[in-house]
Amino acid sequence: MSGHLILGIDQGTSSSRALVYDHATNVVASAQEEFAQIYPRPGWVEHDAEAIWASVVSVVRSAVSDAGADHAGLSAIGITNQRETTVVWDRKTGRPVSNAIVWQDRRTADYCDALRAAGHEDDVAARTGLRLDPYFSATKLKWILDNVDGARPRAEAGELAFGTIDTFLIWRLTGGRVHATDASNASRTLLFNIHRQAWDTELLELFGIPESLLPEVLDCADDFGTSDASLLGGEVPILGVAGDQQAALIGQAGFEPGVTKSTYGTGCFVIANTGDEAVASRNRLLTTVAYRLGGKVTYGIEGSVFVAGSAIQWLRDALSIIDSAPETESIAAATGVVEDVFVVPAFAGLGAPYWDAHARGAIVGLTRGSGRNEIVTATLQAIAFQSHDLLEAMADDGLRPSLLRVDGGMVANDWLLQFLADILGIAVERPADTESTVLGAACLAALRAGVLSSLEDIGRARSVDRVFEPSMSEDQRERLVNGWHSAVARVSGANVTIP
Ligand code: ADP
């Protein structure tokens, strides 16, 4: 093994980041660059895959140079990425045939409805652990084949390649030598049979996808080829890949069944490790590949809340009642728990466990005494209430954690984490390094490189910053949760009786 550093690439929805770690997983250097979001029509979201690639090249070179290193200083590269986003490119030129269709894009909603009406949902869910929803890659891929000039015949002639962002980056990094993904990303495509760990022939037929488009599916710590010398002056092996939420679970050392992590960024994503059992949810949560190592699959159950940090951005940018996100902490601390005002941030409908695409936001319970401070505090509280509902749904599926590991940009907010512990009634644990996602990708690469010898090593490298213990009375907790559910009932026809 050469080098003494690991490069982690985090290709996210709004920015690309590169972090350089030493072999004790301390951050040595980092760089971040935003790229354009493309909204061609209401409900459509696209990225220019060339712009993504340019941003990745730029942050990689900048972070490696800031670390005072070059290719020779690096033992391995790990990649984590926005999941489900779909790219199709020409195998000869490497050029995308269209913009990438982003995970948030809803253009295939009618097609998903039609498949559901035709009775396909249970079968698709049994094979993939997912739901028939535009969120996942398959219907986006079909849209490209059906709508981009010449795409389908060229795909059928074997001229094109499909990939989620990890696959596209691996292709580009290796100069077109490797067409591969990992099992965690594959499990988000709606084409991958999570029980057999193979592309599902019946699903390829259902969605009309030629098999020749698909990448090879590897473990999360595996040999994904070497980066071309043109990137860093010499080749570096790519040894770790995982989708962003699964990578966060790994960065949080969530290796035992029952361990649950929640990432609070723009949205909020919870994954509970379910070990070698693929637990099918009774509450419309998703079953997913948490990671696959040495051919052995570890499953997870996942739920998402669409609006978390973006509600704080709304306070800042739409309402203009705060100047910056961190200000919410001092406002809430001075205001104290708000009992009668509830903000329901259903700006884009409600996710798990409600799945009500038609719900819209509301502020409920305003009186003449309610002002800016109450609205700001109630917005933070809403993030905890949404987490509560998700964890109750998981508990009904048999997964009730005794502790929640949290990460992401919002967890800098101590007041939020204390309120979260109070509402969940369990301890909330914040690690010293809250960038769990890219840390997870780097750990996978380090594992394959032999820098870390086992998952236990990853656990040992993780350190806890602070544990928030619940201290609210049961009475107050119940009052608040009941008040929240009444507020949700005002905006949604979905059944709000959480089991
Ligand atoms: P993403 O990876 O989804 O871009 P991050 O993990 O970087 O998101 O988190 C950024 C989000 O966290 C933003 O929406 C921001 O409003 C919110 N945020 C950042 N700091 C705080 C804070 N101290 N209190 C509340 N929210 C915060």
Short mmCIF file of C-alpha atoms and ligand atoms in Angstrom, two decimals:
data_model
loop_
_atom_site.label_atom_id
_atom_site.label_comp_id
_atom_site.label_asym_id
_atom_site.label_seq_id
_atom_site.Cartn_x
_atom_site.Cartn_y
_atom_site.Cartn_z
CA MET A 1 0.00 0.00 0.00
CA SER A 2 1.31 3.40 -0.95
CA GLY A 3 0.30 6.71 0.54
CA HIS A 4 -0.80 7.79 3.98
CA LEU A 5 -4.05 9.55 3.10
CA ILE A 6 -7.57 8.59 1.99
CA LEU A 7 -9.63 10.76 -0.36
CA GLY A 8 -13.39 10.86 0.22
CA ILE A 9 -15.63 12.27 -2.55
CA ASP A 10 -19.18 13.32 -1.62
CA GLN A 11 -21.18 14.15 -4.72
CA GLY A 12 -24.34 15.71 -3.22
CA THR A 13 -27.51 17.21 -4.64
CA SER A 14 -26.41 20.83 -4.40
CA SER A 15 -22.64 20.58 -4.11
CA SER A 16 -19.64 18.31 -4.58
CA ARG A 17 -17.13 17.93 -1.76
CA ALA A 18 -13.78 16.25 -1.33
CA LEU A 19 -12.20 15.51 2.04
CA VAL A 20 -8.71 14.17 2.63
CA TYR A 21 -8.29 12.02 5.76
CA ASP A 22 -5.20 10.65 7.45
CA HIS A 23 -5.14 6.98 8.40
CA ALA A 24 -6.67 7.77 11.80
CA THR A 25 -9.67 9.32 9.91
CA ASN A 26 -8.81 12.88 10.93
CA VAL A 27 -9.70 15.49 8.30
CA VAL A 28 -6.55 16.97 6.74
CA ALA A 29 -8.11 19.12 4.00
CA SER A 30 -11.45 19.72 2.30
CA ALA A 31 -13.01 21.58 -0.62
CA GLN A 32 -16.59 22.18 -1.70
CA GLU A 33 -18.21 23.57 -4.84
CA GLU A 34 -21.85 24.16 -5.71
CA PHE A 35 -23.26 23.52 -9.17
CA ALA A 36 -26.43 24.59 -10.97
CA GLN A 37 -29.87 23.14 -10.36
CA ILE A 38 -31.95 22.99 -13.55
CA TYR A 39 -35.75 23.30 -13.31
CA PRO A 40 -37.08 23.03 -16.88
CA ARG A 41 -40.73 22.71 -15.79
CA PRO A 42 -42.67 22.52 -12.51
CA GLY A 43 -41.83 19.21 -10.83
CA TRP A 44 -38.79 18.56 -13.05
CA VAL A 45 -35.25 18.71 -11.61
CA GLU A 46 -32.13 18.09 -13.71
CA HIS A 47 -28.35 18.29 -13.33
CA ASP A 48 -25.76 18.69 -16.06
CA ALA A 49 -23.58 15.61 -15.51
CA GLU A 50 -20.65 17.45 -17.13
CA ALA A 51 -20.99 20.22 -14.52
CA ILE A 52 -21.06 17.59 -11.78
CA TRP A 53 -17.90 16.01 -13.20
CA ALA A 54 -16.16 19.41 -13.48
CA SER A 55 -17.02 20.22 -9.86
CA VAL A 56 -15.70 16.84 -8.69
CA VAL A 57 -12.41 17.28 -10.56
CA SER A 58 -12.05 20.76 -9.11
CA VAL A 59 -12.72 19.83 -5.44
CA VAL A 60 -10.55 16.71 -5.66
CA ARG A 61 -7.56 18.63 -7.01
CA SER A 62 -8.05 21.47 -4.55
CA ALA A 63 -8.41 19.23 -1.43
CA VAL A 64 -5.46 17.01 -2.40
CA SER A 65 -3.29 20.04 -3.08
CA ASP A 66 -4.34 21.69 0.23
CA ALA A 67 -3.33 18.47 1.97
CA GLY A 68 0.13 19.01 0.46
CA ALA A 69 -0.20 15.70 -1.37
CA ASP A 70 -0.43 14.21 -4.83
CA HIS A 71 -1.46 10.77 -6.11
CA ALA A 72 1.48 9.14 -4.35
CA GLY A 73 0.23 10.35 -0.97
CA LEU A 74 -3.16 8.67 -1.41
CA SER A 75 -3.86 5.04 -0.52
CA ALA A 76 -7.40 5.00 -1.87
CA ILE A 77 -10.51 6.89 -3.00
CA GLY A 78 -13.97 6.41 -1.49
CA ILE A 79 -17.11 7.76 -3.19
CA THR A 80 -20.52 8.61 -1.76
CA ASN A 81 -23.26 10.27 -3.77
CA GLN A 82 -26.77 11.64 -4.12
CA ARG A 83 -28.76 8.49 -4.78
CA GLU A 84 -31.26 7.52 -7.54
CA THR A 85 -30.26 10.40 -9.87
CA THR A 86 -30.04 8.89 -13.34
CA VAL A 87 -27.45 9.41 -16.10
CA VAL A 88 -27.23 7.75 -19.55
CA TRP A 89 -24.08 8.20 -21.60
CA ASP A 90 -22.39 7.06 -24.80
CA ARG A 91 -19.92 4.23 -24.13
CA LYS A 92 -17.52 5.48 -26.84
CA THR A 93 -17.36 9.18 -25.99
CA GLY A 94 -18.46 9.11 -22.34
CA ARG A 95 -20.82 11.99 -23.13
CA PRO A 96 -24.27 12.02 -21.47
CA VAL A 97 -27.18 11.80 -23.93
CA SER A 98 -29.24 14.25 -21.82
CA ASN A 99 -29.21 16.04 -18.49
CA ALA A 100 -29.28 13.76 -15.46
CA ILE A 101 -32.77 13.36 -13.98
CA VAL A 102 -32.48 14.14 -10.26
CA TRP A 103 -34.04 12.06 -7.46
CA GLN A 104 -36.46 14.92 -6.65
CA ASP A 105 -37.90 14.93 -10.19
CA ARG A 106 -41.61 13.98 -10.38
CA ARG A 107 -42.09 13.73 -14.19
CA THR A 108 -42.84 10.01 -14.12
CA ALA A 109 -45.61 10.27 -11.50
CA ASP A 110 -48.40 9.39 -13.96
CA TYR A 111 -46.50 6.36 -15.23
CA CYS A 112 -45.99 5.20 -11.62
CA ASP A 113 -49.73 5.69 -10.96
CA ALA A 114 -50.56 3.61 -14.04
CA LEU A 115 -48.29 0.76 -12.92
CA ARG A 116 -49.87 0.89 -9.48
CA ALA A 117 -53.37 0.85 -10.97
CA ALA A 118 -52.33 -2.20 -13.01
CA GLY A 119 -51.52 -3.95 -9.71
CA HIS A 120 -47.71 -4.06 -9.86
CA GLU A 121 -46.81 -2.36 -6.58
CA ASP A 122 -46.76 -5.36 -4.23
CA ASP A 123 -44.59 -7.41 -6.57
CA VAL A 124 -42.16 -4.53 -7.17
CA ALA A 125 -41.94 -3.90 -3.41
CA ALA A 126 -41.34 -7.59 -2.69
CA ARG A 127 -38.40 -7.66 -5.12
CA THR A 128 -36.83 -4.25 -4.46
CA GLY A 129 -37.99 -3.15 -0.98
CA LEU A 130 -39.12 0.13 -2.58
CA ARG A 131 -42.42 1.67 -3.70
CA LEU A 132 -43.65 2.62 -7.15
CA ASP A 133 -42.55 6.23 -6.99
CA PRO A 134 -40.76 8.63 -9.38
CA TYR A 135 -38.09 9.03 -6.65
CA PHE A 136 -36.25 5.86 -7.80
CA SER A 137 -34.16 5.45 -10.98
CA ALA A 138 -36.07 2.96 -13.16
CA THR A 139 -38.84 5.21 -14.42
CA LYS A 140 -36.36 8.06 -14.98
CA LEU A 141 -34.22 5.74 -17.10
CA LYS A 142 -37.26 4.64 -19.09
CA TRP A 143 -38.18 8.30 -19.62
CA ILE A 144 -34.75 9.03 -21.13
CA LEU A 145 -34.96 5.99 -23.43
CA ASP A 146 -38.44 7.01 -24.59
CA ASN A 147 -37.88 10.76 -24.95
CA VAL A 148 -34.29 11.43 -25.95
CA ASP A 149 -33.83 11.21 -29.71
CA GLY A 150 -32.39 7.85 -30.75
CA ALA A 151 -31.74 6.72 -27.18
CA ARG A 152 -33.75 3.51 -27.23
CA PRO A 153 -32.33 2.03 -30.48
CA ARG A 154 -28.83 3.03 -29.40
CA ALA A 155 -29.40 1.39 -26.01
CA GLU A 156 -30.66 -1.76 -27.71
CA ALA A 157 -27.52 -1.77 -29.90
CA GLY A 158 -25.38 -1.70 -26.71
CA GLU A 159 -23.97 1.78 -27.41
CA LEU A 160 -25.16 3.41 -24.18
CA ALA A 161 -24.49 2.98 -20.47
CA PHE A 162 -26.74 3.78 -17.49
CA GLY A 163 -25.58 4.75 -14.05
CA THR A 164 -26.45 6.53 -10.86
CA ILE A 165 -23.95 9.27 -10.00
CA ASP A 166 -21.44 6.86 -8.38
CA THR A 167 -21.32 4.84 -11.60
CA PHE A 168 -20.90 7.90 -13.79
CA LEU A 169 -18.05 9.15 -11.59
CA ILE A 170 -16.34 5.73 -11.59
CA TRP A 171 -16.61 5.66 -15.40
CA ARG A 172 -15.10 9.14 -15.70
CA LEU A 173 -12.45 8.61 -13.00
CA THR A 174 -11.25 5.39 -14.66
CA GLY A 175 -11.27 6.91 -18.14
CA GLY A 176 -14.16 4.67 -19.22
CA ARG A 177 -12.49 1.44 -18.14
CA VAL A 178 -14.97 0.47 -15.39
CA HIS A 179 -18.78 0.36 -15.50
CA ALA A 180 -19.75 -0.55 -11.95
CA THR A 181 -21.90 0.40 -8.98
CA ASP A 182 -22.17 -0.91 -5.43
CA ALA A 183 -25.05 -2.85 -3.90
CA SER A 184 -26.31 0.11 -1.78
CA ASN A 185 -26.74 2.34 -4.85
CA ALA A 186 -28.13 -0.53 -6.94
CA SER A 187 -30.80 -1.08 -4.26
CA ARG A 188 -32.26 2.39 -5.03
CA THR A 189 -32.84 1.85 -8.75
CA LEU A 190 -36.10 -0.19 -8.57
CA LEU A 191 -34.35 -2.70 -10.90
CA PHE A 192 -32.29 -4.60 -8.33
CA ASN A 193 -33.59 -7.67 -6.53
CA ILE A 194 -32.35 -7.07 -2.98
CA HIS A 195 -32.87 -10.72 -1.97
CA ARG A 196 -31.05 -12.31 -4.91
CA GLN A 197 -28.55 -9.40 -5.17
CA ALA A 198 -28.94 -9.27 -8.95
CA TRP A 199 -30.62 -7.13 -11.59
CA ASP A 200 -34.18 -8.44 -11.81
CA THR A 201 -35.07 -9.71 -15.30
CA GLU A 202 -38.84 -9.37 -14.74
CA LEU A 203 -38.46 -5.78 -13.61
CA LEU A 204 -36.23 -4.95 -16.59
CA GLU A 205 -39.04 -6.29 -18.75
CA LEU A 206 -41.74 -4.39 -16.83
CA PHE A 207 -39.90 -1.07 -17.22
CA GLY A 208 -38.61 -1.85 -20.74
CA ILE A 209 -34.91 -1.53 -19.88
CA PRO A 210 -32.28 -3.35 -22.02
CA GLU A 211 -29.91 -5.24 -19.70
CA SER A 212 -26.84 -4.11 -21.68
CA LEU A 213 -27.22 -0.64 -20.13
CA LEU A 214 -26.56 -1.83 -16.60
CA PRO A 215 -23.35 -1.67 -14.55
CA GLU A 216 -21.79 -4.56 -12.67
CA VAL A 217 -22.81 -4.57 -8.98
CA LEU A 218 -19.89 -4.83 -6.55
CA ASP A 219 -19.52 -4.81 -2.76
CA CYS A 220 -19.24 -1.44 -0.99
CA ALA A 221 -15.55 -2.10 -0.25
CA ASP A 222 -14.29 -3.53 -3.52
CA ASP A 223 -12.03 -2.92 -6.50
CA PHE A 224 -13.66 -0.20 -8.64
CA GLY A 225 -10.56 0.36 -10.80
CA THR A 226 -8.01 3.14 -10.57
CA SER A 227 -8.40 6.83 -11.26
CA ASP A 228 -6.78 7.92 -14.49
CA ALA A 229 -3.38 9.60 -14.14
CA SER A 230 -4.79 12.74 -15.77
CA LEU A 231 -6.69 13.54 -12.52
CA LEU A 232 -3.88 13.64 -9.97
CA GLY A 233 -0.71 12.89 -11.91
CA GLY A 234 -0.79 9.17 -11.20
CA GLU A 235 -3.31 6.39 -10.61
CA VAL A 236 -5.14 5.93 -7.29
CA PRO A 237 -7.34 2.88 -6.55
CA ILE A 238 -11.07 3.48 -6.00
CA LEU A 239 -11.90 1.08 -3.18
CA GLY A 240 -15.11 2.23 -1.49
CA VAL A 241 -18.59 3.24 -2.74
CA ALA A 242 -21.95 3.75 -0.99
CA GLY A 243 -25.06 5.88 -1.45
CA ASP A 244 -25.10 8.93 0.84
CA GLN A 245 -27.54 7.71 3.49
CA GLN A 246 -25.96 4.27 3.72
CA ALA A 247 -22.52 5.89 3.89
CA ALA A 248 -23.75 7.99 6.83
CA LEU A 249 -24.78 4.78 8.64
CA ILE A 250 -21.26 3.43 8.05
CA GLY A 251 -19.64 6.71 9.17
CA GLN A 252 -21.75 6.42 12.32
CA ALA A 253 -20.43 2.86 12.82
CA GLY A 254 -23.98 1.49 12.60
CA PHE A 255 -22.91 -2.12 12.22
CA GLU A 256 -25.16 -3.86 14.77
CA PRO A 257 -28.82 -4.69 14.13
CA GLY A 258 -30.98 -2.05 15.80
CA VAL A 259 -28.47 0.80 15.50
CA THR A 260 -30.34 3.78 14.03
CA LYS A 261 -28.97 6.98 12.51
CA SER A 262 -30.75 10.12 11.42
CA THR A 263 -29.12 12.67 9.11
CA TYR A 264 -30.43 16.24 9.41
CA GLY A 265 -29.50 18.21 6.29
CA THR A 266 -31.89 19.73 3.76
CA GLY A 267 -34.19 16.78 4.46
CA CYS A 268 -33.98 14.13 7.16
CA PHE A 269 -33.19 10.48 6.46
CA VAL A 270 -33.38 7.72 9.06
CA ILE A 271 -31.89 4.26 8.57
CA ALA A 272 -32.03 1.42 11.08
CA ASN A 273 -29.70 -1.54 10.62
CA THR A 274 -31.73 -4.78 10.44
CA GLY A 275 -28.79 -7.16 10.05
CA ASP A 276 -29.14 -10.01 7.56
CA GLU A 277 -32.93 -9.77 7.60
CA ALA A 278 -34.70 -7.71 4.93
CA VAL A 279 -37.57 -6.43 7.09
CA ALA A 280 -40.68 -5.57 5.06
CA SER A 281 -42.36 -2.53 6.60
CA ARG A 282 -46.08 -2.45 7.47
CA ASN A 283 -45.82 1.33 7.57
CA ARG A 284 -44.65 2.15 4.07
CA LEU A 285 -41.02 2.54 5.01
CA LEU A 286 -38.40 1.30 2.55
CA THR A 287 -36.26 -1.83 2.79
CA THR A 288 -32.79 -1.21 1.46
CA VAL A 289 -29.25 -2.57 1.26
CA ALA A 290 -27.41 -0.84 4.13
CA TYR A 291 -24.10 -2.24 2.86
CA ARG A 292 -22.57 -5.36 1.34
CA LEU A 293 -19.11 -6.44 2.45
CA GLY A 294 -17.34 -9.67 1.50
CA GLY A 295 -20.49 -10.68 -0.39
CA LYS A 296 -22.56 -10.50 2.81
CA VAL A 297 -25.57 -8.17 2.74
CA THR A 298 -26.66 -6.09 5.71
CA TYR A 299 -30.15 -4.66 5.27
CA GLY A 300 -31.71 -1.51 6.61
CA ILE A 301 -35.13 0.02 6.93
CA GLU A 302 -35.36 3.65 5.84
CA GLY A 303 -37.71 6.57 6.16
CA SER A 304 -37.39 10.15 5.02
CA VAL A 305 -38.79 13.53 5.96
CA PHE A 306 -38.66 15.84 2.95
CA VAL A 307 -38.31 19.10 4.86
CA ALA A 308 -35.83 19.55 7.72
CA GLY A 309 -33.06 22.14 7.19
CA SER A 310 -35.01 23.56 4.27
CA ALA A 311 -37.63 24.77 6.79
CA ILE A 312 -34.86 26.81 8.42
CA GLN A 313 -33.93 28.20 4.99
CA TRP A 314 -37.61 29.11 4.57
CA LEU A 315 -37.50 31.10 7.84
CA ARG A 316 -34.43 32.90 6.54
CA ASP A 317 -35.17 33.36 2.83
CA ALA A 318 -38.97 33.37 2.47
CA LEU A 319 -40.14 34.83 5.80
CA SER A 320 -36.92 36.81 6.49
CA ILE A 321 -37.42 36.41 10.25
CA ILE A 322 -33.90 35.10 10.92
CA ASP A 323 -30.56 36.17 9.46
CA SER A 324 -28.84 32.81 9.70
CA ALA A 325 -29.64 29.19 10.54
CA PRO A 326 -27.58 29.06 13.78
CA GLU A 327 -29.64 31.99 15.14
CA THR A 328 -32.59 29.59 15.59
CA GLU A 329 -30.78 28.07 18.57
CA SER A 330 -30.58 31.21 20.69
CA ILE A 331 -34.14 32.21 19.74
CA ALA A 332 -35.53 28.82 20.81
CA ALA A 333 -33.44 28.78 24.00
CA ALA A 334 -34.81 32.21 24.97
CA THR A 335 -38.39 31.34 23.98
CA GLY A 336 -38.61 27.87 25.53
CA VAL A 337 -40.83 25.03 24.36
CA VAL A 338 -43.86 26.36 22.47
CA GLU A 339 -47.01 24.42 23.41
CA ASP A 340 -49.76 25.86 21.26
CA VAL A 341 -48.25 26.93 17.93
CA PHE A 342 -47.43 24.20 15.42
CA VAL A 343 -45.65 24.70 12.11
CA VAL A 344 -46.36 21.85 9.67
CA PRO A 345 -43.66 22.24 7.00
CA ALA A 346 -45.43 20.10 4.39
CA PHE A 347 -44.09 22.30 1.57
CA ALA A 348 -43.72 19.32 -0.76
CA GLY A 349 -46.36 17.03 0.73
CA LEU A 350 -45.67 14.71 3.64
CA GLY A 351 -43.23 11.79 3.43
CA ALA A 352 -43.10 8.69 5.60
CA PRO A 353 -45.24 7.55 7.28
CA TYR A 354 -48.00 9.74 5.75
CA TRP A 355 -47.05 9.71 2.04
CA ASP A 356 -49.51 12.46 1.23
CA ALA A 357 -48.20 14.22 -1.88
CA HIS A 358 -51.10 16.70 -1.80
CA ALA A 359 -50.66 18.04 1.75
CA ARG A 360 -49.32 21.58 2.02
CA GLY A 361 -47.84 23.53 4.92
CA ALA A 362 -49.61 25.45 7.67
CA ILE A 363 -49.07 27.33 10.91
CA VAL A 364 -51.72 26.27 13.40
CA GLY A 365 -52.70 27.73 16.79
CA LEU A 366 -51.68 31.36 16.36
CA THR A 367 -52.94 33.84 18.95
CA ARG A 368 -52.34 37.58 19.33
CA GLY A 369 -49.33 36.74 21.50
CA SER A 370 -47.64 34.56 18.86
CA GLY A 371 -44.75 36.18 17.07
CA ARG A 372 -41.52 35.54 15.30
CA ASN A 373 -39.92 33.72 18.25
CA GLU A 374 -42.79 31.25 18.55
CA ILE A 375 -42.78 30.54 14.82
CA VAL A 376 -39.02 29.97 14.74
CA THR A 377 -39.15 27.68 17.78
CA ALA A 378 -42.19 25.81 16.46
CA THR A 379 -40.33 25.23 13.18
CA LEU A 380 -37.43 23.56 15.00
CA GLN A 381 -39.95 21.55 17.02
CA ALA A 382 -41.60 20.34 13.81
CA ILE A 383 -38.36 18.63 12.81
CA ALA A 384 -38.41 16.65 16.05
CA PHE A 385 -42.13 15.81 15.68
CA GLN A 386 -41.57 14.46 12.16
CA SER A 387 -38.70 12.32 13.46
CA HIS A 388 -40.99 11.08 16.22
CA ASP A 389 -43.60 9.89 13.72
CA LEU A 390 -40.96 8.13 11.61
CA LEU A 391 -39.47 6.36 14.63
CA GLU A 392 -42.94 5.31 15.83
CA ALA A 393 -43.57 3.76 12.40
CA MET A 394 -40.24 1.93 12.69
CA ALA A 395 -41.15 0.79 16.21
CA ASP A 396 -44.37 -0.68 14.81
CA ASP A 397 -42.20 -2.63 12.36
CA GLY A 398 -40.37 -4.06 15.39
CA LEU A 399 -37.45 -1.63 15.51
CA ARG A 400 -37.39 0.56 18.59
CA PRO A 401 -33.90 1.97 19.16
CA SER A 402 -32.77 2.99 22.65
CA LEU A 403 -30.53 5.68 21.18
CA LEU A 404 -30.47 7.74 17.99
CA ARG A 405 -27.16 8.64 16.33
CA VAL A 406 -27.51 11.99 14.56
CA ASP A 407 -25.41 13.84 11.98
CA GLY A 408 -25.69 16.50 9.26
CA GLY A 409 -25.58 20.31 9.28
CA MET A 410 -28.53 20.85 11.66
CA VAL A 411 -27.09 18.87 14.55
CA ALA A 412 -24.87 21.81 15.49
CA ASN A 413 -28.09 23.05 17.15
CA ASP A 414 -28.01 21.90 20.81
CA TRP A 415 -31.54 23.14 21.54
CA LEU A 416 -32.94 21.07 18.66
CA LEU A 417 -31.14 17.92 19.84
CA GLN A 418 -32.36 18.34 23.45
CA PHE A 419 -35.95 18.82 22.22
CA LEU A 420 -35.52 15.81 19.90
CA ALA A 421 -34.39 13.62 22.83
CA ASP A 422 -37.36 14.90 24.88
CA ILE A 423 -39.91 14.17 22.15
CA LEU A 424 -38.45 10.79 21.16
CA GLY A 425 -38.00 9.77 24.79
CA ILE A 426 -34.59 8.30 23.96
CA ALA A 427 -30.99 9.51 24.09
CA VAL A 428 -29.69 11.39 21.05
CA GLU A 429 -25.98 11.00 20.34
CA ARG A 430 -23.87 13.48 18.36
CA PRO A 431 -20.48 12.28 17.09
CA ALA A 432 -17.39 14.52 17.09
CA ASP A 433 -17.32 14.37 13.27
CA THR A 434 -20.84 15.18 12.07
CA GLU A 435 -19.86 14.71 8.38
CA SER A 436 -20.73 11.02 8.64
CA THR A 437 -21.54 10.60 4.95
CA VAL A 438 -18.13 11.26 3.44
CA LEU A 439 -16.43 9.70 6.47
CA GLY A 440 -18.36 6.50 5.69
CA ALA A 441 -17.11 6.46 2.09
CA ALA A 442 -13.53 7.04 3.25
CA CYS A 443 -13.85 4.26 5.84
CA LEU A 444 -15.03 1.80 3.16
CA ALA A 445 -12.00 2.67 1.02
CA ALA A 446 -9.71 2.42 4.05
CA LEU A 447 -11.16 -0.99 4.87
CA ARG A 448 -10.46 -2.33 1.39
CA ALA A 449 -6.99 -0.73 1.39
CA GLY A 450 -6.20 -2.53 4.65
CA VAL A 451 -5.69 0.76 6.51
CA LEU A 452 -8.59 -0.26 8.75
CA SER A 453 -8.69 -3.98 9.36
CA SER A 454 -12.32 -4.43 10.40
CA LEU A 455 -15.65 -2.70 11.01
CA GLU A 456 -14.70 -2.63 14.69
CA ASP A 457 -11.80 -0.38 13.70
CA ILE A 458 -14.29 2.09 12.21
CA GLY A 459 -16.25 1.97 15.48
CA ARG A 460 -13.10 2.64 17.49
CA ALA A 461 -12.18 5.61 15.29
CA ARG A 462 -15.59 7.24 15.88
CA SER A 463 -15.83 9.46 18.94
CA VAL A 464 -18.91 10.91 20.61
CA ASP A 465 -19.17 14.64 21.18
CA ARG A 466 -22.30 14.75 23.33
CA VAL A 467 -25.31 12.66 24.38
CA PHE A 468 -28.64 14.46 24.93
CA GLU A 469 -30.81 12.62 27.48
CA PRO A 470 -34.61 13.05 27.55
CA SER A 471 -35.74 15.13 30.51
CA MET A 472 -39.27 16.29 29.61
CA SER A 473 -42.22 15.03 31.67
CA GLU A 474 -44.32 12.34 30.01
CA ASP A 475 -47.39 14.64 30.34
CA GLN A 476 -45.82 17.47 28.42
CA ARG A 477 -44.44 15.12 25.77
CA GLU A 478 -47.86 13.62 25.19
CA ARG A 479 -49.55 17.02 25.03
CA LEU A 480 -47.05 18.21 22.43
CA VAL A 481 -47.25 15.09 20.27
CA ASN A 482 -51.08 15.17 20.37
CA GLY A 483 -51.03 18.86 19.42
CA TRP A 484 -48.71 18.06 16.51
CA HIS A 485 -50.98 15.27 15.24
CA SER A 486 -54.02 17.58 15.36
CA ALA A 487 -52.05 20.14 13.34
CA VAL A 488 -51.05 17.50 10.75
CA ALA A 489 -54.71 16.45 10.52
CA ARG A 490 -55.56 20.02 9.48
CA VAL A 491 -53.31 19.79 6.40
CA SER A 492 -53.58 16.15 5.41
CA GLY A 493 -56.33 13.66 4.77
CA ALA A 494 -53.83 10.88 5.49
CA ASN A 495 -54.45 8.79 8.56
CA VAL A 496 -52.44 10.44 11.32
CA THR A 497 -53.04 7.76 13.92
CA ILE A 498 -49.52 6.50 14.29
CA PRO A 499 -49.65 2.95 15.60
P1 ADP B 1 -27.11 19.12 2.83
O1 ADP B 1 -25.99 18.11 2.96
O2 ADP B 1 -28.47 18.51 2.65
O3 ADP B 1 -26.83 20.21 1.85
P2 ADP B 1 -26.18 20.02 5.43
O4 ADP B 1 -25.96 18.73 6.17
O5 ADP B 1 -24.99 20.79 4.98
O6 ADP B 1 -27.22 19.83 4.27
O7 ADP B 1 -27.05 20.95 6.41
C1 ADP B 1 -27.46 22.22 5.99
C2 ADP B 1 -28.86 22.51 6.52
O8 ADP B 1 -28.83 22.64 7.95
C3 ADP B 1 -29.39 23.82 5.98
O9 ADP B 1 -30.71 23.62 5.54
C4 ADP B 1 -29.38 24.78 7.17
O10 ADP B 1 -30.51 25.63 7.14
C5 ADP B 1 -29.43 23.84 8.37
N1 ADP B 1 -28.65 24.34 9.51
C6 ADP B 1 -27.32 24.59 9.55
N2 ADP B 1 -26.93 25.01 10.77
C7 ADP B 1 -28.04 25.01 11.55
C8 ADP B 1 -28.32 25.34 12.93
N3 ADP B 1 -27.35 25.71 13.77
N4 ADP B 1 -29.60 25.22 13.35
C9 ADP B 1 -30.58 24.82 12.52
N5 ADP B 1 -30.38 24.49 11.24
C10 ADP B 1 -29.14 24.58 10.75
#
